[in-house]
PDB file of C-alpha atoms in Angstrom:
ATOM      1  CA  MET A   1       8.240  69.272 120.367  1.00  0.00           C
ATOM      2  CA  ASN A   2       6.952  71.403 117.490  1.00  0.00           C
ATOM      3  CA  PRO A   3       9.717  74.078 117.732  1.00  0.00           C
ATOM      4  CA  LEU A   4      12.336  71.322 117.617  1.00  0.00           C
ATOM      5  CA  ILE A   5      10.723  69.771 114.529  1.00  0.00           C
ATOM      6  CA  SER A   6      10.577  73.133 112.774  1.00  0.00           C
ATOM      7  CA  LYS A   7      14.242  73.721 113.609  1.00  0.00           C
ATOM      8  CA  PHE A   8      15.235  70.373 112.078  1.00  0.00           C
ATOM      9  CA  THR A   9      13.040  71.047 109.045  1.00  0.00           C
ATOM     10  CA  TYR A  10      14.774  74.382 108.546  1.00  0.00           C
ATOM     11  CA  LYS A  11      18.169  72.678 108.793  1.00  0.00           C
ATOM     12  CA  LEU A  12      17.141  70.045 106.239  1.00  0.00           C
ATOM     13  CA  LEU A  13      15.503  72.384 103.727  1.00  0.00           C
ATOM     14  CA  GLY A  14      17.397  75.582 104.547  1.00  0.00           C
ATOM     15  CA  ASN A  15      16.385  78.876 103.009  1.00  0.00           C
ATOM     16  CA  GLU A  16      13.687  77.087 101.023  1.00  0.00           C
ATOM     17  CA  THR A  17      11.384  76.846 104.047  1.00  0.00           C
ATOM     18  CA  LEU A  18      10.933  80.622 103.971  1.00  0.00           C
ATOM     19  CA  GLY A  19      10.541  80.660 100.199  1.00  0.00           C
ATOM     20  CA  LEU A  20      13.441  81.234  97.861  1.00  0.00           C
ATOM     21  CA  ARG A  21      14.204  84.737  96.716  1.00  0.00           C
ATOM     22  CA  LYS A  22      14.009  85.478  93.003  1.00  0.00           C
ATOM     23  CA  CYS A  23      16.540  87.818  91.400  1.00  0.00           C
ATOM     24  CA  ILE A  24      14.842  90.742  89.680  1.00  0.00           C
ATOM     25  CA  SER A  25      17.605  91.231  87.096  1.00  0.00           C
ATOM     26  CA  CYS A  26      18.007  87.641  85.808  1.00  0.00           C
ATOM     27  CA  ASN A  27      14.653  86.180  86.985  1.00  0.00           C
ATOM     28  CA  LEU A  28      16.309  83.102  88.557  1.00  0.00           C
ATOM     29  CA  TYR A  29      16.097  81.804  92.126  1.00  0.00           C
ATOM     30  CA  GLU A  30      18.917  82.128  94.643  1.00  0.00           C
ATOM     31  CA  ARG A  31      20.964  79.047  95.472  1.00  0.00           C
ATOM     32  CA  ARG A  32      19.577  76.657  98.023  1.00  0.00           C
ATOM     33  CA  ARG A  33      21.510  76.500 101.285  1.00  0.00           C
ATOM     34  CA  SER A  34      20.804  73.522 103.512  1.00  0.00           C
ATOM     35  CA  TRP A  35      22.207  70.320 104.959  1.00  0.00           C
ATOM     36  CA  LEU A  36      20.814  68.481 101.982  1.00  0.00           C
ATOM     37  CA  ASN A  37      22.838  70.534  99.507  1.00  0.00           C
ATOM     38  CA  TYR A  38      25.926  70.001 101.621  1.00  0.00           C
ATOM     39  CA  PHE A  39      25.419  66.232 101.611  1.00  0.00           C
ATOM     40  CA  SER A  40      24.375  66.052  97.943  1.00  0.00           C
ATOM     41  CA  ILE A  41      27.882  64.998  96.875  1.00  0.00           C
ATOM     42  CA  ILE A  42      27.742  61.672  98.704  1.00  0.00           C
ATOM     43  CA  THR A  43      27.501  58.407  96.816  1.00  0.00           C
ATOM     44  CA  ASP A  44      26.399  56.183  99.699  1.00  0.00           C
ATOM     45  CA  VAL A  45      22.759  56.734 100.633  1.00  0.00           C
ATOM     46  CA  GLN A  46      23.338  54.719 103.807  1.00  0.00           C
ATOM     47  CA  GLN A  47      24.949  57.843 105.290  1.00  0.00           C
ATOM     48  CA  LEU A  48      21.680  59.731 104.813  1.00  0.00           C
ATOM     49  CA  ARG A  49      19.774  56.926 106.501  1.00  0.00           C
ATOM     50  CA  GLY A  50      22.227  57.129 109.390  1.00  0.00           C
ATOM     51  CA  LEU A  51      21.618  60.876 109.708  1.00  0.00           C
ATOM     52  CA  ASP A  52      17.860  60.314 109.642  1.00  0.00           C
ATOM     53  CA  PHE A  53      18.210  57.703 112.366  1.00  0.00           C
ATOM     54  CA  TRP A  54      20.362  60.026 114.491  1.00  0.00           C
ATOM     55  CA  ILE A  55      17.934  62.972 114.120  1.00  0.00           C
ATOM     56  CA  ARG A  56      14.930  60.867 115.071  1.00  0.00           C
ATOM     57  CA  LYS A  57      16.825  59.358 118.001  1.00  0.00           C
ATOM     58  CA  GLN A  58      17.618  62.860 119.269  1.00  0.00           C
ATOM     59  CA  LEU A  59      13.942  63.785 118.976  1.00  0.00           C
ATOM     60  CA  TYR A  60      12.874  60.668 120.891  1.00  0.00           C
ATOM     61  CA  ASN A  61      15.440  61.342 123.635  1.00  0.00           C
ATOM     62  CA  THR A  62      14.490  65.017 123.935  1.00  0.00           C
ATOM     63  CA  HIS A  63      10.797  64.162 124.190  1.00  0.00           C
ATOM     64  CA  PHE A  64      11.494  61.510 126.838  1.00  0.00           C
ATOM     65  CA  LYS A  65      13.627  63.887 128.919  1.00  0.00           C
ATOM     66  CA  LYS A  66      10.966  66.608 128.826  1.00  0.00           C
ATOM     67  CA  THR A  67       7.842  64.524 129.386  1.00  0.00           C
ATOM     68  CA  GLY A  68       9.006  61.209 130.834  1.00  0.00           C
ATOM     69  CA  LYS A  69       6.993  59.394 128.163  1.00  0.00           C
ATOM     70  CA  ARG A  70       8.133  57.613 125.036  1.00  0.00           C
ATOM     71  CA  LEU A  71       7.295  59.178 121.682  1.00  0.00           C
ATOM     72  CA  LYS A  72       5.651  56.768 119.256  1.00  0.00           C
ATOM     73  CA  ALA A  73       6.689  56.725 115.606  1.00  0.00           C
ATOM     74  CA  ILE A  74       3.089  57.471 114.582  1.00  0.00           C
ATOM     75  CA  GLU A  75       3.084  60.617 116.727  1.00  0.00           C
ATOM     76  CA  LEU A  76       6.372  61.738 115.170  1.00  0.00           C
ATOM     77  CA  SER A  77       5.010  61.186 111.664  1.00  0.00           C
ATOM     78  CA  GLN A  78       2.209  63.674 112.401  1.00  0.00           C
ATOM     79  CA  TYR A  79       4.826  66.446 112.520  1.00  0.00           C
ATOM     80  CA  GLN A  80       5.811  65.656 108.900  1.00  0.00           C
ATOM     81  CA  LEU A  81       9.562  65.756 109.439  1.00  0.00           C
ATOM     82  CA  PRO A  82      11.074  65.150 105.977  1.00  0.00           C
ATOM     83  CA  ARG A  83      13.446  62.251 105.415  1.00  0.00           C
ATOM     84  CA  PHE A  84      16.920  62.921 104.058  1.00  0.00           C
ATOM     85  CA  GLU A  85      16.878  60.070 101.556  1.00  0.00           C
ATOM     86  CA  ARG A  86      13.589  61.091  99.948  1.00  0.00           C
ATOM     87  CA  LEU A  87      14.682  64.722  99.659  1.00  0.00           C
ATOM     88  CA  TYR A  88      18.041  63.633  98.248  1.00  0.00           C
ATOM     89  CA  TYR A  89      16.422  61.641  95.435  1.00  0.00           C
ATOM     90  CA  GLN A  90      14.027  64.478  94.602  1.00  0.00           C
ATOM     91  CA  MET A  91      16.918  66.918  94.473  1.00  0.00           C
ATOM     92  CA  LYS A  92      18.979  64.625  92.223  1.00  0.00           C
ATOM     93  CA  LYS A  93      15.998  64.269  89.892  1.00  0.00           C
ATOM     94  CA  ASN A  94      15.768  68.058  89.478  1.00  0.00           C
ATOM     95  CA  LYS A  95      19.532  68.658  89.193  1.00  0.00           C
ATOM     96  CA  THR A  96      19.279  70.661  85.933  1.00  0.00           C
ATOM     97  CA  GLU A  97      17.738  73.693  87.623  1.00  0.00           C
ATOM     98  CA  GLU A  98      19.673  76.956  87.141  1.00  0.00           C
ATOM     99  CA  PHE A  99      20.300  79.522  89.853  1.00  0.00           C
ATOM    100  CA  CYS A 100      21.183  83.206  89.960  1.00  0.00           C
ATOM    101  CA  SER A 101      24.830  83.942  89.200  1.00  0.00           C
ATOM    102  CA  CYS A 102      24.677  87.750  89.140  1.00  0.00           C
ATOM    103  CA  GLU A 103      27.399  89.850  90.734  1.00  0.00           C
ATOM    104  CA  ILE A 104      26.907  90.309  94.458  1.00  0.00           C
ATOM    105  CA  LEU A 105      26.501  94.069  94.212  1.00  0.00           C
ATOM    106  CA  THR A 106      24.004  93.934  91.334  1.00  0.00           C
ATOM    107  CA  ARG A 107      21.724  91.291  92.822  1.00  0.00           C
ATOM    108  CA  ASP A 108      18.299  92.369  93.897  1.00  0.00           C
ATOM    109  CA  PHE A 109      16.121  89.628  95.333  1.00  0.00           C
ATOM    110  CA  GLN A 110      12.407  89.465  95.885  1.00  0.00           C
ATOM    111  CA  ARG A 111      11.128  86.687  98.157  1.00  0.00           C
ATOM    112  CA  GLU A 112       8.687  84.235  96.586  1.00  0.00           C
ATOM    113  CA  VAL A 113       7.372  80.876  97.580  1.00  0.00           C
ATOM    114  CA  LEU A 114       8.573  78.144  95.277  1.00  0.00           C
ATOM    115  CA  VAL A 115       5.927  77.114  92.801  1.00  0.00           C
ATOM    116  CA  ASP A 116       7.333  73.721  91.847  1.00  0.00           C
ATOM    117  CA  ASP A 117       6.838  70.727  94.108  1.00  0.00           C
ATOM    118  CA  LEU A 118      10.531  69.938  94.526  1.00  0.00           C
ATOM    119  CA  PHE A 119      10.451  69.417  98.262  1.00  0.00           C
ATOM    120  CA  LYS A 120       6.854  68.399  98.860  1.00  0.00           C
ATOM    121  CA  TYR A 121       6.888  65.614 101.396  1.00  0.00           C
ATOM    122  CA  SER A 122       3.973  63.642 102.592  1.00  0.00           C
TER     123      SER A 122
END
């Protein structure tokens, strides 16, 4: 179950799970690439809730097929799978953040873990 959770977490948070890379020339972070950024243009949060429901349903079904036992919601919460809606609101709150816009050939990135708590979920 844990590899599946980490795969979904990577899809939700994207390149941020590994730590964003910082450009050496302009000292800004690279753009975030994830499902959340793709869905950030929506105006109806109900769509995010629907995606959350679908993801959790897939996890429940996968667990049942592998083990023959039902997965309780409390057990799933121990894996700390982030919710789309919560991440969406945190991202909208920090919308003013600037990203690297250097030319592709002149970019030089150094990987760093993000210092701010943009996507802390608990």
